Short mmCIF file of N, CA and C in Angstrom, two decimals:
data_model
loop_
_atom_site.label_atom_id
_atom_site.label_comp_id
_atom_site.label_asym_id
_atom_site.label_seq_id
_atom_site.Cartn_x
_atom_site.Cartn_y
_atom_site.Cartn_z
N HIS Y 99 -1.50 31.07 -34.58
CA HIS Y 99 0.05 30.22 -34.57
C HIS Y 99 0.82 31.50 -35.09
N ASP Y 100 2.09 31.06 -34.68
CA ASP Y 100 3.24 32.15 -34.74
C ASP Y 100 3.43 32.03 -36.64
N ALA Y 101 3.12 30.67 -37.13
CA ALA Y 101 3.42 30.72 -38.60
C ALA Y 101 2.44 31.65 -39.40
N VAL Y 102 1.42 31.89 -38.87
CA VAL Y 102 0.33 32.82 -39.49
C VAL Y 102 0.86 33.94 -39.38
N ALA Y 103 1.18 34.34 -38.13
CA ALA Y 103 1.81 35.45 -37.76
C ALA Y 103 2.85 36.23 -38.45
N GLY Y 104 3.94 35.17 -39.24
CA GLY Y 104 5.06 35.49 -39.98
C GLY Y 104 6.13 35.33 -39.14
N VAL Y 105 6.07 35.28 -38.05
CA VAL Y 105 7.05 35.11 -36.87
C VAL Y 105 8.10 33.90 -36.87
N ASP Y 106 9.52 34.13 -36.95
CA ASP Y 106 10.25 33.06 -37.24
C ASP Y 106 11.05 32.78 -36.23
N HIS Y 107 10.97 31.32 -35.51
CA HIS Y 107 11.53 30.80 -34.25
C HIS Y 107 12.44 30.04 -34.44
N ALA Y 108 13.00 30.18 -35.31
CA ALA Y 108 14.50 29.30 -36.10
C ALA Y 108 15.54 28.98 -34.62
N GLY Y 109 15.99 30.16 -34.28
CA GLY Y 109 16.90 30.55 -33.28
C GLY Y 109 16.67 29.77 -31.92
N GLU Y 110 15.54 29.50 -31.60
CA GLU Y 110 14.83 28.94 -30.63
C GLU Y 110 15.71 27.39 -30.39
N GLU Y 111 15.66 26.83 -31.45
CA GLU Y 111 15.88 25.33 -31.58
C GLU Y 111 17.32 25.43 -31.31
N MET Y 112 18.30 26.39 -32.00
CA MET Y 112 19.72 26.08 -31.85
C MET Y 112 20.12 26.21 -30.18
N MET Y 113 19.13 27.21 -29.82
CA MET Y 113 19.44 27.39 -28.09
C MET Y 113 19.18 26.23 -27.28
N GLU Y 114 18.10 25.43 -27.60
CA GLU Y 114 18.03 24.30 -26.98
C GLU Y 114 18.83 23.24 -27.06
N TRP Y 115 19.45 23.07 -28.17
CA TRP Y 115 20.66 22.14 -28.67
C TRP Y 115 21.96 22.74 -27.85
N THR Y 116 21.88 24.00 -27.54
CA THR Y 116 23.23 24.67 -26.97
C THR Y 116 23.38 24.03 -25.54
N LEU Y 117 22.06 24.47 -24.69
CA LEU Y 117 21.88 24.45 -23.77
C LEU Y 117 21.84 22.84 -23.17
N ALA Y 118 21.23 22.10 -23.98
CA ALA Y 118 21.43 20.69 -23.65
C ALA Y 118 22.80 20.03 -23.83
N SER Y 119 23.56 20.53 -24.86
CA SER Y 119 24.80 19.98 -25.09
C SER Y 119 25.59 20.52 -23.68
N ALA Y 120 25.61 21.71 -23.35
CA ALA Y 120 26.07 22.35 -22.16
C ALA Y 120 25.88 21.63 -20.74
N SER Y 121 24.64 21.29 -20.49
CA SER Y 121 24.25 20.41 -19.43
C SER Y 121 25.13 19.21 -19.21
N LEU Y 122 24.91 18.69 -20.64
CA LEU Y 122 25.52 17.20 -20.90
C LEU Y 122 26.88 17.25 -20.42
N ALA Y 123 27.55 18.13 -20.94
CA ALA Y 123 28.89 18.44 -21.09
C ALA Y 123 29.36 18.41 -19.19
N TRP Y 124 28.36 19.39 -18.42
CA TRP Y 124 28.93 19.48 -17.22
C TRP Y 124 28.39 18.32 -16.54
N ALA Y 125 27.31 17.47 -16.52
CA ALA Y 125 27.39 16.41 -16.15
C ALA Y 125 28.42 15.33 -16.30
N LEU Y 126 28.94 15.47 -17.43
CA LEU Y 126 29.91 14.03 -17.88
C LEU Y 126 31.37 14.40 -17.28
N LEU Y 127 31.57 16.07 -16.90
CA LEU Y 127 32.59 16.41 -16.36
C LEU Y 127 32.59 15.97 -14.89
N GLY Y 128 31.53 16.38 -14.17
CA GLY Y 128 31.36 16.04 -13.12
C GLY Y 128 31.46 14.21 -12.73
N LEU Y 129 30.86 13.68 -13.20
CA LEU Y 129 31.12 12.19 -13.42
C LEU Y 129 32.63 11.84 -13.42
N PHE Y 130 33.08 12.49 -14.31
CA PHE Y 130 34.63 12.06 -14.41
C PHE Y 130 35.31 12.81 -13.45
N LEU Y 131 35.11 13.77 -13.05
CA LEU Y 131 35.99 14.44 -11.71
C LEU Y 131 35.75 13.76 -10.48
N GLY Y 132 34.68 13.16 -10.32
CA GLY Y 132 34.14 12.38 -8.97
C GLY Y 132 34.76 10.97 -9.41
N TRP Y 133 34.82 10.45 -10.31
CA TRP Y 133 35.67 9.10 -10.56
C TRP Y 133 37.10 9.09 -10.42
N PHE Y 134 37.78 10.15 -10.85
CA PHE Y 134 38.91 10.67 -10.77
C PHE Y 134 39.52 10.78 -9.39
N VAL Y 135 38.77 11.74 -8.48
CA VAL Y 135 39.16 12.31 -7.15
C VAL Y 135 38.89 10.89 -6.27
N TYR Y 136 37.87 10.29 -6.29
CA TYR Y 136 37.51 9.12 -5.56
C TYR Y 136 38.16 7.93 -5.87
N SER Y 137 38.57 7.65 -7.19
CA SER Y 137 39.13 6.49 -7.56
C SER Y 137 40.80 6.67 -7.60
N LYS Y 138 41.16 7.70 -8.13
CA LYS Y 138 42.64 7.51 -8.52
C LYS Y 138 43.34 8.53 -7.37
N ARG Y 139 42.81 9.48 -7.20
CA ARG Y 139 43.61 10.26 -6.04
C ARG Y 139 42.71 10.83 -4.77
N THR Y 140 42.54 9.46 -4.08
CA THR Y 140 41.86 9.65 -2.81
C THR Y 140 42.40 10.81 -1.80
N ALA Y 141 43.73 11.04 -1.92
CA ALA Y 141 44.34 11.91 -1.00
C ALA Y 141 43.55 13.28 -1.26
N ILE Y 142 43.07 13.90 -2.52
CA ILE Y 142 42.30 14.89 -2.79
C ILE Y 142 40.86 14.86 -2.29
N ALA Y 143 40.29 13.76 -2.18
CA ALA Y 143 39.02 13.60 -1.59
C ALA Y 143 39.05 13.92 -0.05
N GLU Y 144 40.10 13.23 0.48
CA GLU Y 144 40.15 13.27 2.07
C GLU Y 144 40.58 14.76 2.49
N SER Y 145 41.24 15.47 1.69
CA SER Y 145 41.90 16.97 1.86
C SER Y 145 40.46 17.59 1.64
N ALA Y 146 39.67 17.53 0.86
CA ALA Y 146 38.66 18.48 0.49
C ALA Y 146 37.55 18.33 1.79
N ARG Y 147 37.82 17.02 2.17
CA ARG Y 147 36.60 16.76 3.15
C ARG Y 147 36.95 17.43 4.72
N ARG Y 148 38.18 17.38 4.97
CA ARG Y 148 38.89 18.18 5.88
C ARG Y 148 38.61 19.70 5.98
N PHE Y 149 38.74 19.89 4.84
CA PHE Y 149 38.84 21.55 4.33
C PHE Y 149 37.47 21.81 4.49
N ALA Y 150 36.37 21.24 4.21
CA ALA Y 150 35.08 21.56 4.52
C ALA Y 150 34.68 21.49 5.70
N GLY Y 151 35.50 20.70 6.64
CA GLY Y 151 34.93 20.72 8.10
C GLY Y 151 34.00 19.34 8.34
N GLY Y 152 33.76 18.74 7.40
CA GLY Y 152 33.24 17.54 7.50
C GLY Y 152 31.51 17.54 7.57
N GLY Y 153 31.13 18.59 7.56
CA GLY Y 153 29.36 18.66 7.35
C GLY Y 153 28.79 18.63 6.02
N PRO Y 154 29.37 19.03 5.22
CA PRO Y 154 28.95 18.63 3.72
C PRO Y 154 29.06 17.18 3.35
N HIS Y 155 30.51 16.79 3.75
CA HIS Y 155 30.90 15.57 3.37
C HIS Y 155 29.89 14.20 4.40
N LYS Y 156 29.58 14.76 5.50
CA LYS Y 156 28.61 13.90 6.14
C LYS Y 156 27.02 14.15 5.82
N VAL Y 157 26.54 14.92 5.08
CA VAL Y 157 25.33 15.12 4.50
C VAL Y 157 25.34 14.23 3.53
N LEU Y 158 26.44 14.42 2.72
CA LEU Y 158 26.64 13.72 1.14
C LEU Y 158 26.79 12.31 1.31
N LEU Y 159 27.16 11.66 2.50
CA LEU Y 159 27.86 10.41 2.96
C LEU Y 159 26.26 9.65 3.38
N ASN Y 160 25.51 10.30 4.20
CA ASN Y 160 24.05 10.01 4.41
C ASN Y 160 22.93 10.32 3.74
N LYS Y 161 23.50 10.69 2.05
CA LYS Y 161 22.32 10.70 1.36
C LYS Y 161 21.35 11.78 1.64
N TYR Y 162 21.96 12.98 1.90
CA TYR Y 162 20.70 14.07 2.12
C TYR Y 162 19.86 13.85 3.24
N TYR Y 163 20.05 12.33 4.36
CA TYR Y 163 19.09 11.94 4.97
C TYR Y 163 17.71 11.70 4.56
N VAL Y 164 17.69 11.36 3.31
CA VAL Y 164 16.32 11.15 2.91
C VAL Y 164 16.26 9.86 3.52
N ASP Y 165 16.80 8.38 3.64
CA ASP Y 165 16.20 7.62 4.09
C ASP Y 165 15.78 7.84 5.51
N GLU Y 166 16.16 8.76 6.45
CA GLU Y 166 15.68 8.88 7.88
C GLU Y 166 14.60 9.90 7.58
N LEU Y 167 14.07 10.75 6.83
CA LEU Y 167 13.10 11.38 6.31
C LEU Y 167 11.99 10.24 5.81
N TYR Y 168 12.31 9.39 5.10
CA TYR Y 168 11.28 8.69 4.70
C TYR Y 168 10.96 7.79 5.91
N GLU Y 169 11.74 7.18 6.49
CA GLU Y 169 11.47 6.40 7.78
C GLU Y 169 10.21 7.09 8.59
N GLY Y 170 10.87 8.36 8.73
CA GLY Y 170 10.08 9.20 9.88
C GLY Y 170 8.83 9.46 9.32
N ALA Y 171 8.79 9.86 8.01
CA ALA Y 171 7.38 10.36 7.53
C ALA Y 171 6.44 9.42 7.02
N LEU Y 172 6.90 8.32 6.59
CA LEU Y 172 6.25 7.39 5.88
C LEU Y 172 6.08 5.88 6.40
N ILE Y 173 7.35 5.58 6.75
CA ILE Y 173 7.59 3.99 7.54
C ILE Y 173 6.64 3.90 8.83
N LYS Y 174 7.41 4.97 9.67
CA LYS Y 174 6.85 4.42 11.19
C LYS Y 174 5.44 5.08 11.47
N PRO Y 175 4.96 5.96 10.68
CA PRO Y 175 3.45 6.18 10.85
C PRO Y 175 2.51 5.00 10.33
N GLY Y 176 3.14 4.57 9.04
CA GLY Y 176 2.39 3.30 8.50
C GLY Y 176 2.81 1.80 9.49
N TYR Y 177 3.70 1.63 10.15
CA TYR Y 177 3.50 0.83 11.21
C TYR Y 177 2.79 1.17 12.28
N ALA Y 178 2.50 2.05 12.64
CA ALA Y 178 1.62 2.52 13.64
C ALA Y 178 0.15 2.53 13.48
N LEU Y 179 -0.12 2.80 11.95
CA LEU Y 179 -1.47 2.89 11.34
C LEU Y 179 -1.85 1.17 11.72
N SER Y 180 -0.74 0.34 11.24
CA SER Y 180 -1.16 -0.80 10.61
C SER Y 180 -1.57 -1.77 11.80
N ASP Y 181 -0.48 -1.02 13.31
CA ASP Y 181 -0.75 -1.68 14.83
C ASP Y 181 -1.95 -1.20 15.34
N LYS Y 182 -2.33 -0.12 15.04
CA LYS Y 182 -3.31 0.82 16.00
C LYS Y 182 -4.85 0.11 15.35
N VAL Y 183 -4.60 0.74 14.02
CA VAL Y 183 -6.11 0.55 13.22
C VAL Y 183 -6.19 -0.88 12.68
N LEU Y 184 -5.17 -1.02 11.75
CA LEU Y 184 -5.57 -2.38 10.97
C LEU Y 184 -5.44 -3.53 11.79
N PHE Y 185 -4.72 -4.18 12.71
CA PHE Y 185 -4.75 -5.05 13.60
C PHE Y 185 -5.71 -4.98 14.37
N ARG Y 186 -5.79 -3.94 15.30
CA ARG Y 186 -6.94 -3.86 16.66
C ARG Y 186 -7.98 -3.63 15.97
N VAL Y 187 -8.50 -2.78 15.35
CA VAL Y 187 -9.57 -2.44 14.84
C VAL Y 187 -10.26 -3.58 13.88
N VAL Y 188 -9.57 -3.41 12.65
CA VAL Y 188 -9.79 -4.60 11.52
C VAL Y 188 -9.76 -5.79 11.89
N ASP Y 189 -8.85 -6.14 12.32
CA ASP Y 189 -8.31 -7.92 12.29
C ASP Y 189 -8.85 -8.40 13.73
N ALA Y 190 -8.76 -7.40 14.95
CA ALA Y 190 -9.42 -8.40 16.08
C ALA Y 190 -10.65 -7.97 16.19
N GLY Y 191 -11.29 -6.98 15.81
CA GLY Y 191 -12.47 -6.26 15.87
C GLY Y 191 -13.60 -6.89 14.98
N VAL Y 192 -13.23 -6.62 13.71
CA VAL Y 192 -13.93 -7.25 12.58
C VAL Y 192 -14.01 -8.39 12.41
N ILE Y 193 -12.70 -9.00 11.88
CA ILE Y 193 -12.52 -10.17 11.47
C ILE Y 193 -12.64 -11.41 12.62
N ASP Y 194 -12.14 -11.33 13.72
CA ASP Y 194 -12.11 -12.20 14.71
C ASP Y 194 -13.31 -11.89 15.28
N GLY Y 195 -13.69 -10.89 15.97
CA GLY Y 195 -14.94 -10.55 16.54
C GLY Y 195 -16.08 -10.90 15.90
N LEU Y 196 -16.30 -10.00 14.71
CA LEU Y 196 -17.41 -10.00 14.15
C LEU Y 196 -17.63 -11.50 13.12
N LEU Y 197 -17.03 -11.57 12.41
CA LEU Y 197 -16.69 -12.95 11.53
C LEU Y 197 -16.98 -14.48 12.00
N VAL Y 198 -15.51 -14.20 12.87
CA VAL Y 198 -15.26 -15.45 13.33
C VAL Y 198 -16.15 -15.76 14.72
N ASN Y 199 -16.37 -14.94 15.70
CA ASN Y 199 -16.86 -15.48 16.84
C ASN Y 199 -18.03 -14.94 16.84
N GLY Y 200 -18.85 -14.05 15.52
CA GLY Y 200 -19.85 -13.86 15.29
C GLY Y 200 -20.67 -15.27 14.88
N SER Y 201 -19.88 -15.75 13.89
CA SER Y 201 -20.31 -17.02 12.97
C SER Y 201 -20.88 -18.11 14.20
N ALA Y 202 -19.78 -17.97 15.11
CA ALA Y 202 -19.57 -19.28 16.18
C ALA Y 202 -21.07 -18.87 16.98
N ILE Y 203 -21.06 -17.57 17.38
CA ILE Y 203 -22.47 -17.09 18.44
C ILE Y 203 -23.91 -17.50 17.23
N LEU Y 204 -23.92 -17.22 16.09
CA LEU Y 204 -24.81 -17.59 15.30
C LEU Y 204 -25.30 -19.08 15.48
N VAL Y 205 -24.47 -20.10 15.52
CA VAL Y 205 -24.44 -21.46 15.29
C VAL Y 205 -24.85 -21.94 16.33
N SER Y 206 -24.48 -21.40 17.75
CA SER Y 206 -25.17 -21.53 18.85
C SER Y 206 -26.55 -21.10 19.18
N ILE Y 207 -26.77 -20.03 18.38
CA ILE Y 207 -28.26 -19.50 18.66
C ILE Y 207 -29.33 -20.54 17.56
N VAL Y 208 -28.74 -20.41 16.28
CA VAL Y 208 -29.49 -21.89 15.64
C VAL Y 208 -29.74 -23.12 16.37
N SER Y 209 -28.50 -23.49 16.77
CA SER Y 209 -28.61 -24.94 17.52
C SER Y 209 -29.40 -24.90 18.43
N ALA Y 210 -29.44 -23.96 19.35
CA ALA Y 210 -30.41 -23.73 20.34
C ALA Y 210 -31.89 -23.75 20.15
N LEU Y 211 -32.05 -23.21 19.08
CA LEU Y 211 -33.61 -23.35 18.43
C LEU Y 211 -34.07 -24.74 17.84
N VAL Y 212 -32.87 -25.21 17.01
CA VAL Y 212 -33.11 -26.51 16.35
C VAL Y 212 -33.61 -27.60 17.69
N ARG Y 213 -32.53 -27.40 18.34
CA ARG Y 213 -32.67 -28.25 20.10
C ARG Y 213 -34.24 -28.67 20.22
N LEU Y 214 -34.86 -27.47 20.19
CA LEU Y 214 -36.00 -27.46 20.84
C LEU Y 214 -36.99 -28.42 19.87
N PHE Y 215 -36.74 -28.70 18.67
CA PHE Y 215 -37.75 -29.43 18.07
C PHE Y 215 -37.03 -31.10 17.98
N GLN Y 216 -35.79 -31.23 18.46
CA GLN Y 216 -35.22 -32.40 18.76
C GLN Y 216 -35.55 -33.12 20.25
N ASN Y 217 -36.84 -33.87 20.43
CA ASN Y 217 -36.90 -34.42 21.73
C ASN Y 217 -36.95 -35.79 21.87
N GLY Y 218 -36.27 -36.55 20.49
CA GLY Y 218 -35.91 -37.83 20.83
C GLY Y 218 -37.50 -39.05 20.40
N MET Y 219 -38.25 -38.24 20.19
CA MET Y 219 -39.57 -39.16 19.93
C MET Y 219 -39.89 -39.18 18.57
N LEU Y 220 -39.85 -40.53 18.26
CA LEU Y 220 -39.97 -40.55 16.53
C LEU Y 220 -41.11 -40.10 16.03
N ARG Y 221 -42.36 -40.65 16.73
CA ARG Y 221 -44.09 -40.11 16.38
C ARG Y 221 -43.69 -38.81 15.98
N PHE Y 222 -43.06 -37.82 17.03
CA PHE Y 222 -43.06 -36.20 16.65
C PHE Y 222 -42.39 -35.90 15.34
N TYR Y 223 -41.31 -36.50 14.99
CA TYR Y 223 -40.75 -36.42 13.90
C TYR Y 223 -41.41 -36.91 12.45
N ALA Y 224 -42.12 -37.91 12.67
CA ALA Y 224 -42.99 -38.19 11.54
C ALA Y 224 -43.99 -37.37 11.34
N TRP Y 225 -44.76 -36.91 12.68
CA TRP Y 225 -45.50 -35.82 12.50
C TRP Y 225 -45.16 -34.54 11.91
N THR Y 226 -44.36 -34.22 12.28
CA THR Y 226 -43.65 -32.98 11.74
C THR Y 226 -43.21 -33.09 10.25
N PHE Y 227 -42.73 -34.16 9.86
CA PHE Y 227 -42.47 -34.43 8.30
C PHE Y 227 -43.79 -34.42 7.60
N ALA Y 228 -44.76 -35.24 8.32
CA ALA Y 228 -46.28 -35.11 7.50
C ALA Y 228 -46.94 -33.97 7.26
N ALA Y 229 -46.65 -33.00 8.38
CA ALA Y 229 -47.13 -31.57 8.42
C ALA Y 229 -46.55 -30.79 7.28
N GLY Y 230 -45.21 -30.92 7.31
CA GLY Y 230 -44.23 -30.20 6.16
C GLY Y 230 -44.70 -30.73 4.59
N ALA Y 231 -44.85 -32.02 4.57
CA ALA Y 231 -45.14 -32.50 3.49
C ALA Y 231 -46.54 -31.84 2.81
N ALA Y 232 -47.33 -32.08 3.73
CA ALA Y 232 -48.66 -31.33 3.47
C ALA Y 232 -48.68 -30.17 3.22
N ALA Y 233 -48.15 -29.29 3.96
CA ALA Y 233 -47.84 -27.75 3.85
C ALA Y 233 -47.31 -27.41 2.23
N PHE Y 234 -46.24 -28.34 2.13
CA PHE Y 234 -45.75 -27.79 0.73
C PHE Y 234 -46.59 -28.50 -0.50
N ILE Y 235 -47.45 -29.74 -0.55
CA ILE Y 235 -48.44 -29.83 -1.45
C ILE Y 235 -49.30 -28.87 -1.64
N ILE Y 236 -50.03 -28.40 -0.54
CA ILE Y 236 -51.02 -27.39 -0.65
C ILE Y 236 -50.59 -25.93 -1.23
N TYR Y 237 -49.18 -25.70 -0.84
CA TYR Y 237 -48.42 -24.64 -1.53
C TYR Y 237 -48.35 -24.89 -2.92
N LEU Y 238 -47.85 -25.97 -3.69
CA LEU Y 238 -47.79 -26.30 -5.07
C LEU Y 238 -49.20 -26.24 -5.75
N THR Y 239 -50.25 -26.61 -4.88
CA THR Y 239 -51.64 -26.86 -5.53
C THR Y 239 -52.12 -25.31 -5.62
N LEU Y 240 -52.16 -24.43 -4.79
CA LEU Y 240 -52.49 -23.02 -4.71
C LEU Y 240 -51.59 -22.33 -5.59
N ALA Y 241 -50.36 -22.46 -5.68
CA ALA Y 241 -49.41 -21.52 -6.35
C ALA Y 241 -49.58 -21.87 -8.07
N GLY Y 242 -49.93 -22.99 -8.34
CA GLY Y 242 -49.76 -23.69 -9.71
C GLY Y 242 -51.07 -23.71 -10.29
#
């Protein structure tokens, strides 16, 4: 550490306060001049705009074109991604295709299999119930 080496840095703290105060003064001066020129003396602002040729004024008026850049770099690609990938692949393919239509297909297959056991004959239903109950009792007897 500098304290062990015997180096004194007391002047650096004063330099920090000087630079911070100067930058704050410049910022406040800029705010005051902006308020003064654009609120009280609008003719000065208009003559400055004409003198600069309108280019810098147009850039400042359009906020450095940050909104246009943001829209072109993030918003439009985001919309394209959501339309091409999220809507068409995830929503239409996975959610609608696999989950919604897939569950309907699964119910159709299961109902076709169950329909084989429904023939309308009460004797067959009773025989199937008795066979299932007997199989369950045998399972409980052997497992327990």
